[in-house]
Short mmCIF file of the N, C-alpha and C atoms (twelve columns), coordinates in Angstrom:
data_MODEL
# 
_entry.id   MODEL 
# 
loop_
_atom_site.group_PDB 
_atom_site.id 
_atom_site.type_symbol 
_atom_site.label_atom_id 
_atom_site.label_alt_id 
_atom_site.label_comp_id 
_atom_site.label_asym_id 
_atom_site.label_seq_id 
_atom_site.Cartn_x 
_atom_site.Cartn_y 
_atom_site.Cartn_z 
_atom_site.pdbx_PDB_model_num 
ATOM 1   N N  . MET A 1  0.854   -1.183 0.000  1 
ATOM 2   C CA . MET A 1  0.000   0.000  0.000  1 
ATOM 3   C C  . MET A 1  0.895   1.239  0.000  1 
ATOM 4   N N  . GLY A 2  0.634   2.161  -0.887 1 
ATOM 5   C CA . GLY A 2  1.445   3.358  -0.976 1 
ATOM 6   C C  . GLY A 2  1.139   4.354  0.113  1 
ATOM 7   N N  . ALA A 3  2.081   5.277  0.290  1 
ATOM 8   C CA . ALA A 3  1.928   6.300  1.328  1 
ATOM 9   C C  . ALA A 3  0.695   7.166  1.088  1 
ATOM 10  N N  . VAL A 4  0.392   7.468  -0.176 1 
ATOM 11  C CA . VAL A 4  -0.776  8.303  -0.487 1 
ATOM 12  C C  . VAL A 4  -2.052  7.572  -0.081 1 
ATOM 13  N N  . LYS A 5  -2.136  6.294  -0.387 1 
ATOM 14  C CA . LYS A 5  -3.316  5.503  -0.037 1 
ATOM 15  C C  . LYS A 5  -3.490  5.442  1.486  1 
ATOM 16  N N  . GLU A 6  -2.396  5.246  2.204  1 
ATOM 17  C CA . GLU A 6  -2.458  5.215  3.668  1 
ATOM 18  C C  . GLU A 6  -2.951  6.539  4.218  1 
ATOM 19  N N  . GLU A 7  -2.479  7.638  3.660  1 
ATOM 20  C CA . GLU A 7  -2.924  8.964  4.116  1 
ATOM 21  C C  . GLU A 7  -4.409  9.159  3.843  1 
ATOM 22  N N  . GLU A 8  -4.883  8.674  2.698  1 
ATOM 23  C CA . GLU A 8  -6.304  8.768  2.364  1 
ATOM 24  C C  . GLU A 8  -7.154  7.992  3.363  1 
ATOM 25  N N  . ILE A 9  -6.716  6.769  3.658  1 
ATOM 26  C CA . ILE A 9  -7.443  5.921  4.605  1 
ATOM 27  C C  . ILE A 9  -7.469  6.572  5.985  1 
ATOM 28  N N  . LEU A 10 -6.333  7.088  6.429  1 
ATOM 29  C CA . LEU A 10 -6.267  7.760  7.725  1 
ATOM 30  C C  . LEU A 10 -7.188  8.968  7.761  1 
ATOM 31  N N  . SER A 11 -7.176  9.753  6.704  1 
ATOM 32  C CA . SER A 11 -8.020  10.945 6.641  1 
ATOM 33  C C  . SER A 11 -9.502  10.584 6.741  1 
ATOM 34  N N  . ILE A 12 -9.910  9.557  6.019  1 
ATOM 35  C CA . ILE A 12 -11.308 9.117  6.045  1 
ATOM 36  C C  . ILE A 12 -11.677 8.617  7.441  1 
ATOM 37  N N  . LEU A 13 -10.793 7.832  8.045  1 
ATOM 38  C CA . LEU A 13 -11.062 7.306  9.386  1 
ATOM 39  C C  . LEU A 13 -11.160 8.425  10.416 1 
ATOM 40  N N  . LEU A 14 -10.258 9.401  10.339 1 
ATOM 41  C CA . LEU A 14 -10.302 10.524 11.281 1 
ATOM 42  C C  . LEU A 14 -11.596 11.315 11.129 1 
ATOM 43  N N  . GLU A 15 -12.059 11.475 9.891  1 
ATOM 44  C CA . GLU A 15 -13.321 12.182 9.663  1 
ATOM 45  C C  . GLU A 15 -14.498 11.406 10.257 1 
ATOM 46  N N  . LYS A 16 -14.491 10.074 10.096 1 
ATOM 47  C CA . LYS A 16 -15.572 9.248  10.644 1 
ATOM 48  C C  . LYS A 16 -15.579 9.291  12.169 1 
ATOM 49  N N  . VAL A 17 -14.400 9.209  12.765 1 
ATOM 50  C CA . VAL A 17 -14.281 9.283  14.225 1 
ATOM 51  C C  . VAL A 17 -14.802 10.640 14.699 1 
ATOM 52  N N  . GLY A 18 -14.381 11.698 14.029 1 
ATOM 53  C CA . GLY A 18 -14.817 13.041 14.404 1 
ATOM 54  C C  . GLY A 18 -16.319 13.214 14.289 1 
ATOM 55  N N  . LYS A 19 -16.903 12.700 13.208 1 
ATOM 56  C CA . LYS A 19 -18.350 12.818 13.002 1 
ATOM 57  C C  . LYS A 19 -19.105 12.056 14.086 1 
ATOM 58  N N  . LYS A 20 -18.609 10.877 14.440 1 
ATOM 59  C CA . LYS A 20 -19.250 10.084 15.491 1 
ATOM 60  C C  . LYS A 20 -19.187 10.818 16.835 1 
ATOM 61  N N  . LEU A 21 -18.032 11.433 17.123 1 
ATOM 62  C CA . LEU A 21 -17.900 12.192 18.376 1 
ATOM 63  C C  . LEU A 21 -18.829 13.406 18.369 1 
ATOM 64  N N  . GLU A 22 -18.960 14.046 17.221 1 
ATOM 65  C CA . GLU A 22 -19.889 15.180 17.111 1 
ATOM 66  C C  . GLU A 22 -21.318 14.711 17.369 1 
ATOM 67  N N  . ASP A 23 -21.692 13.585 16.786 1 
ATOM 68  C CA . ASP A 23 -23.042 13.043 17.008 1 
ATOM 69  C C  . ASP A 23 -23.279 12.722 18.479 1 
ATOM 70  N N  . LEU A 24 -22.286 12.126 19.125 1 
ATOM 71  C CA . LEU A 24 -22.406 11.810 20.554 1 
ATOM 72  C C  . LEU A 24 -22.575 13.084 21.385 1 
ATOM 73  N N  . ARG A 25 -21.793 14.103 21.048 1 
ATOM 74  C CA . ARG A 25 -21.890 15.390 21.770 1 
ATOM 75  C C  . ARG A 25 -23.290 15.967 21.626 1 
ATOM 76  N N  . LYS A 26 -23.803 15.960 20.405 1 
ATOM 77  C CA . LYS A 26 -25.132 16.522 20.168 1 
ATOM 78  C C  . LYS A 26 -26.224 15.724 20.876 1 
ATOM 79  N N  . LYS A 27 -26.046 14.405 20.963 1 
ATOM 80  C CA . LYS A 27 -27.017 13.573 21.686 1 
ATOM 81  C C  . LYS A 27 -27.064 13.936 23.160 1 
ATOM 82  N N  . GLN A 28 -25.957 14.453 23.686 1 
ATOM 83  C CA . GLN A 28 -25.925 14.892 25.088 1 
ATOM 84  C C  . GLN A 28 -26.515 16.292 25.239 1 
ATOM 85  N N  . GLY A 29 -26.936 16.902 24.137 1 
ATOM 86  C CA . GLY A 29 -27.584 18.203 24.200 1 
ATOM 87  C C  . GLY A 29 -26.649 19.383 23.999 1 
ATOM 88  N N  . TYR A 30 -25.408 19.118 23.649 1 
ATOM 89  C CA . TYR A 30 -24.456 20.203 23.417 1 
ATOM 90  C C  . TYR A 30 -24.492 20.621 21.950 1 
ATOM 91  N N  . THR A 31 -24.853 21.860 21.708 1 
ATOM 92  C CA . THR A 31 -24.840 22.361 20.337 1 
ATOM 93  C C  . THR A 31 -23.468 22.917 19.974 1 
ATOM 94  N N  . SER A 32 -22.668 23.224 20.965 1 
ATOM 95  C CA . SER A 32 -21.355 23.820 20.748 1 
ATOM 96  C C  . SER A 32 -20.245 22.898 21.232 1 
ATOM 97  N N  . HIS A 33 -19.250 22.703 20.365 1 
ATOM 98  C CA . HIS A 33 -18.095 21.904 20.790 1 
ATOM 99  C C  . HIS A 33 -17.338 22.616 21.907 1 
ATOM 100 N N  . GLU A 34 -17.377 23.950 21.887 1 
ATOM 101 C CA . GLU A 34 -16.656 24.720 22.906 1 
ATOM 102 C C  . GLU A 34 -17.234 24.485 24.302 1 
ATOM 103 N N  . THR A 35 -18.546 24.505 24.401 1 
ATOM 104 C CA . THR A 35 -19.200 24.287 25.695 1 
ATOM 105 C C  . THR A 35 -18.942 22.872 26.193 1 
ATOM 106 N N  . PHE A 36 -19.052 21.902 25.285 1 
ATOM 107 C CA . PHE A 36 -18.782 20.516 25.661 1 
ATOM 108 C C  . PHE A 36 -17.348 20.374 26.172 1 
ATOM 109 N N  . ALA A 37 -16.394 20.914 25.432 1 
ATOM 110 C CA . ALA A 37 -14.985 20.818 25.821 1 
ATOM 111 C C  . ALA A 37 -14.753 21.512 27.160 1 
ATOM 112 N N  . TYR A 38 -15.304 22.701 27.328 1 
ATOM 113 C CA . TYR A 38 -15.125 23.453 28.569 1 
ATOM 114 C C  . TYR A 38 -15.717 22.687 29.760 1 
ATOM 115 N N  . ASP A 39 -16.955 22.199 29.597 1 
ATOM 116 C CA . ASP A 39 -17.626 21.486 30.690 1 
ATOM 117 C C  . ASP A 39 -16.906 20.200 31.077 1 
ATOM 118 N N  . ASN A 40 -16.182 19.620 30.135 1 
ATOM 119 C CA . ASN A 40 -15.503 18.348 30.391 1 
ATOM 120 C C  . ASN A 40 -13.989 18.490 30.499 1 
ATOM 121 N N  . GLU A 41 -13.547 19.727 30.664 1 
ATOM 122 C CA . GLU A 41 -12.126 20.032 30.875 1 
ATOM 123 C C  . GLU A 41 -11.222 19.467 29.779 1 
ATOM 124 N N  . LEU A 42 -11.663 19.673 28.538 1 
ATOM 125 C CA . LEU A 42 -10.873 19.291 27.369 1 
ATOM 126 C C  . LEU A 42 -10.373 20.565 26.689 1 
ATOM 127 N N  . PRO A 43 -9.201  20.534 26.078 1 
ATOM 128 C CA . PRO A 43 -8.748  21.702 25.321 1 
ATOM 129 C C  . PRO A 43 -9.713  21.956 24.153 1 
ATOM 130 N N  . ARG A 44 -10.290 23.146 24.114 1 
ATOM 131 C CA . ARG A 44 -11.336 23.445 23.127 1 
ATOM 132 C C  . ARG A 44 -10.849 23.327 21.690 1 
ATOM 133 N N  . VAL A 45 -9.701  23.877 21.369 1 
ATOM 134 C CA . VAL A 45 -9.202  23.830 19.997 1 
ATOM 135 C C  . VAL A 45 -8.866  22.395 19.603 1 
ATOM 136 N N  . GLN A 46 -8.236  21.673 20.503 1 
ATOM 137 C CA . GLN A 46 -7.898  20.281 20.207 1 
ATOM 138 C C  . GLN A 46 -9.173  19.470 19.968 1 
ATOM 139 N N  . TYR A 47 -10.185 19.687 20.807 1 
ATOM 140 C CA . TYR A 47 -11.420 18.936 20.639 1 
ATOM 141 C C  . TYR A 47 -12.075 19.270 19.295 1 
ATOM 142 N N  . TRP A 48 -12.068 20.541 18.912 1 
ATOM 143 C CA . TRP A 48 -12.627 20.953 17.615 1 
ATOM 144 C C  . TRP A 48 -11.889 20.241 16.483 1 
ATOM 145 N N  . ARG A 49 -10.573 20.197 16.564 1 
ATOM 146 C CA . ARG A 49 -9.775  19.527 15.520 1 
ATOM 147 C C  . ARG A 49 -10.104 18.039 15.443 1 
ATOM 148 N N  . ILE A 50 -10.323 17.414 16.588 1 
ATOM 149 C CA . ILE A 50 -10.680 15.994 16.608 1 
ATOM 150 C C  . ILE A 50 -12.031 15.797 15.925 1 
ATOM 151 N N  . GLU A 51 -13.022 16.591 16.294 1 
ATOM 152 C CA . GLU A 51 -14.353 16.469 15.689 1 
ATOM 153 C C  . GLU A 51 -14.320 16.704 14.188 1 
ATOM 154 N N  . LYS A 52 -13.463 17.589 13.739 1 
ATOM 155 C CA . LYS A 52 -13.389 17.915 12.308 1 
ATOM 156 C C  . LYS A 52 -12.458 16.980 11.547 1 
ATOM 157 N N  . GLY A 53 -11.832 16.038 12.236 1 
ATOM 158 C CA . GLY A 53 -10.923 15.111 11.577 1 
ATOM 159 C C  . GLY A 53 -9.642  15.773 11.110 1 
ATOM 160 N N  . LYS A 54 -9.269  16.864 11.776 1 
ATOM 161 C CA . LYS A 54 -8.104  17.651 11.372 1 
ATOM 162 C C  . LYS A 54 -6.830  17.275 12.115 1 
ATOM 163 N N  . THR A 55 -6.934  16.368 13.084 1 
ATOM 164 C CA . THR A 55 -5.761  15.976 13.854 1 
ATOM 165 C C  . THR A 55 -5.801  14.482 14.116 1 
ATOM 166 N N  . ASN A 56 -4.647  13.905 14.268 1 
ATOM 167 C CA . ASN A 56 -4.538  12.486 14.565 1 
ATOM 168 C C  . ASN A 56 -4.751  12.316 16.065 1 
ATOM 169 N N  . VAL A 57 -5.937  11.920 16.435 1 
ATOM 170 C CA . VAL A 57 -6.305  11.796 17.842 1 
ATOM 171 C C  . VAL A 57 -5.483  10.685 18.491 1 
ATOM 172 N N  . THR A 58 -4.990  10.957 19.687 1 
ATOM 173 C CA . THR A 58 -4.245  9.931  20.416 1 
ATOM 174 C C  . THR A 58 -5.225  9.000  21.117 1 
ATOM 175 N N  . LEU A 59 -4.766  7.811  21.427 1 
ATOM 176 C CA . LEU A 59 -5.611  6.880  22.173 1 
ATOM 177 C C  . LEU A 59 -5.974  7.460  23.533 1 
ATOM 178 N N  . LYS A 60 -5.031  8.141  24.151 1 
ATOM 179 C CA . LYS A 60 -5.291  8.746  25.464 1 
ATOM 180 C C  . LYS A 60 -6.445  9.743  25.379 1 
ATOM 181 N N  . SER A 61 -6.416  10.607 24.370 1 
ATOM 182 C CA . SER A 61 -7.495  11.590 24.195 1 
ATOM 183 C C  . SER A 61 -8.812  10.907 23.861 1 
ATOM 184 N N  . LEU A 62 -8.760  9.913  22.981 1 
ATOM 185 C CA . LEU A 62 -9.981  9.211  22.595 1 
ATOM 186 C C  . LEU A 62 -10.603 8.502  23.794 1 
ATOM 187 N N  . VAL A 63 -9.799  7.823  24.577 1 
ATOM 188 C CA . VAL A 63 -10.312 7.117  25.759 1 
ATOM 189 C C  . VAL A 63 -10.940 8.112  26.740 1 
ATOM 190 N N  . LYS A 64 -10.309 9.266  26.919 1 
ATOM 191 C CA . LYS A 64 -10.855 10.288 27.823 1 
ATOM 192 C C  . LYS A 64 -12.216 10.785 27.321 1 
ATOM 193 N N  . ILE A 65 -12.317 11.044 26.029 1 
ATOM 194 C CA . ILE A 65 -13.574 11.532 25.453 1 
ATOM 195 C C  . ILE A 65 -14.646 10.446 25.540 1 
ATOM 196 N N  . LEU A 66 -14.272 9.214  25.237 1 
ATOM 197 C CA . LEU A 66 -15.243 8.124  25.297 1 
ATOM 198 C C  . LEU A 66 -15.723 7.874  26.720 1 
ATOM 199 N N  . ALA A 67 -14.856 8.059  27.701 1 
ATOM 200 C CA . ALA A 67 -15.263 7.914  29.101 1 
ATOM 201 C C  . ALA A 67 -16.351 8.934  29.449 1 
ATOM 202 N N  . ILE A 68 -16.250 10.119 28.908 1 
ATOM 203 C CA . ILE A 68 -17.280 11.147 29.132 1 
ATOM 204 C C  . ILE A 68 -18.631 10.646 28.608 1 
ATOM 205 N N  . HIS A 69 -18.585 9.943  27.477 1 
ATOM 206 C CA . HIS A 69 -19.810 9.417  26.866 1 
ATOM 207 C C  . HIS A 69 -20.184 8.031  27.407 1 
ATOM 208 N N  . LYS A 70 -19.385 7.556  28.376 1 
ATOM 209 C CA . LYS A 70 -19.614 6.242  28.985 1 
ATOM 210 C C  . LYS A 70 -19.576 5.111  27.942 1 
ATOM 211 N N  . LEU A 71 -18.573 5.193  27.069 1 
ATOM 212 C CA . LEU A 71 -18.360 4.180  26.040 1 
ATOM 213 C C  . LEU A 71 -16.951 3.624  26.135 1 
ATOM 214 N N  . THR A 72 -16.801 2.375  25.767 1 
ATOM 215 C CA . THR A 72 -15.472 1.799  25.647 1 
ATOM 216 C C  . THR A 72 -15.003 1.989  24.211 1 
ATOM 217 N N  . VAL A 73 -13.728 1.787  24.000 1 
ATOM 218 C CA . VAL A 73 -13.172 1.873  22.643 1 
ATOM 219 C C  . VAL A 73 -13.851 0.826  21.758 1 
ATOM 220 N N  . GLU A 74 -14.056 -0.366 22.303 1 
ATOM 221 C CA . GLU A 74 -14.701 -1.436 21.539 1 
ATOM 222 C C  . GLU A 74 -16.116 -1.044 21.120 1 
ATOM 223 N N  . GLU A 75 -16.886 -0.482 22.046 1 
ATOM 224 C CA . GLU A 75 -18.263 -0.064 21.727 1 
ATOM 225 C C  . GLU A 75 -18.261 1.026  20.661 1 
ATOM 226 N N  . PHE A 76 -17.353 1.973  20.803 1 
ATOM 227 C CA . PHE A 76 -17.281 3.082  19.856 1 
ATOM 228 C C  . PHE A 76 -17.002 2.580  18.446 1 
ATOM 229 N N  . PHE A 77 -15.992 1.736  18.301 1 
ATOM 230 C CA . PHE A 77 -15.639 1.262  16.974 1 
ATOM 231 C C  . PHE A 77 -16.632 0.221  16.458 1 
ATOM 232 N N  . ALA A 78 -17.266 -0.539 17.341 1 
ATOM 233 C CA . ALA A 78 -18.315 -1.468 16.911 1 
ATOM 234 C C  . ALA A 78 -19.458 -0.680 16.285 1 
ATOM 235 N N  . ASP A 79 -19.807 0.450  16.900 1 
ATOM 236 C CA . ASP A 79 -20.855 1.312  16.345 1 
ATOM 237 C C  . ASP A 79 -20.456 1.853  14.976 1 
ATOM 238 N N  . LEU A 80 -19.191 2.233  14.816 1 
ATOM 239 C CA . LEU A 80 -18.728 2.719  13.521 1 
ATOM 240 C C  . LEU A 80 -18.818 1.624  12.464 1 
ATOM 241 N N  . LEU A 81 -18.484 0.404  12.835 1 
ATOM 242 C CA . LEU A 81 -18.562 -0.710 11.893 1 
ATOM 243 C C  . LEU A 81 -20.010 -1.017 11.525 1 
ATOM 244 N N  . LYS A 82 -20.915 -0.937 12.499 1 
ATOM 245 C CA . LYS A 82 -22.338 -1.154 12.221 1 
ATOM 246 C C  . LYS A 82 -22.843 -0.114 11.228 1 
ATOM 247 N N  . GLU A 83 -22.451 1.150  11.429 1 
ATOM 248 C CA . GLU A 83 -22.856 2.228  10.528 1 
ATOM 249 C C  . GLU A 83 -22.341 1.962  9.112  1 
ATOM 250 N N  . LYS A 84 -21.114 1.484  9.009  1 
ATOM 251 C CA . LYS A 84 -20.509 1.210  7.705  1 
ATOM 252 C C  . LYS A 84 -21.288 0.109  6.998  1 
ATOM 253 N N  . LYS A 85 -21.636 -0.960 7.730  1 
ATOM 254 C CA . LYS A 85 -22.393 -2.068 7.142  1 
ATOM 255 C C  . LYS A 85 -23.782 -1.615 6.728  1 
ATOM 256 N N  . ALA A 86 -24.408 -0.750 7.521  1 
ATOM 257 C CA . ALA A 86 -25.759 -0.270 7.210  1 
ATOM 258 C C  . ALA A 86 -25.751 0.573  5.938  1 
ATOM 259 N N  . THR A 87 -24.693 1.339  5.711  1 
ATOM 260 C CA . THR A 87 -24.647 2.192  4.520  1 
ATOM 261 C C  . THR A 87 -24.348 1.381  3.265  1 
ATOM 262 N N  . LYS A 88 -23.764 0.188  3.408  1 
ATOM 263 C CA . LYS A 88 -23.482 -0.667 2.264  1 
ATOM 264 C C  . LYS A 88 -24.733 -1.365 1.740  1 
ATOM 265 N N  . LYS A 89 -25.733 -1.528 2.592  1 
ATOM 266 C CA . LYS A 89 -26.957 -2.254 2.200  1 
ATOM 267 C C  . LYS A 89 -27.826 -1.439 1.279  1 
# 
């Protein structure tokens, strides 16, 4: 697999992760990423970049965010896989 293909795959995955986190935030009633980040003691700019798929989220940051949503890494990615399968049908 070439470097360009790997970058494309990473970019798509980061966007999907960010979109899922945005959906989770909105389900909690937060319309603003800034308010969510502030209320949960997360760096606001970093959180915005994660939601927008603009940064390579670390496992540490992802686990912290998922803990806020009371999700495990397995549950989070299982949901992403379910969404992917549903869109293929």
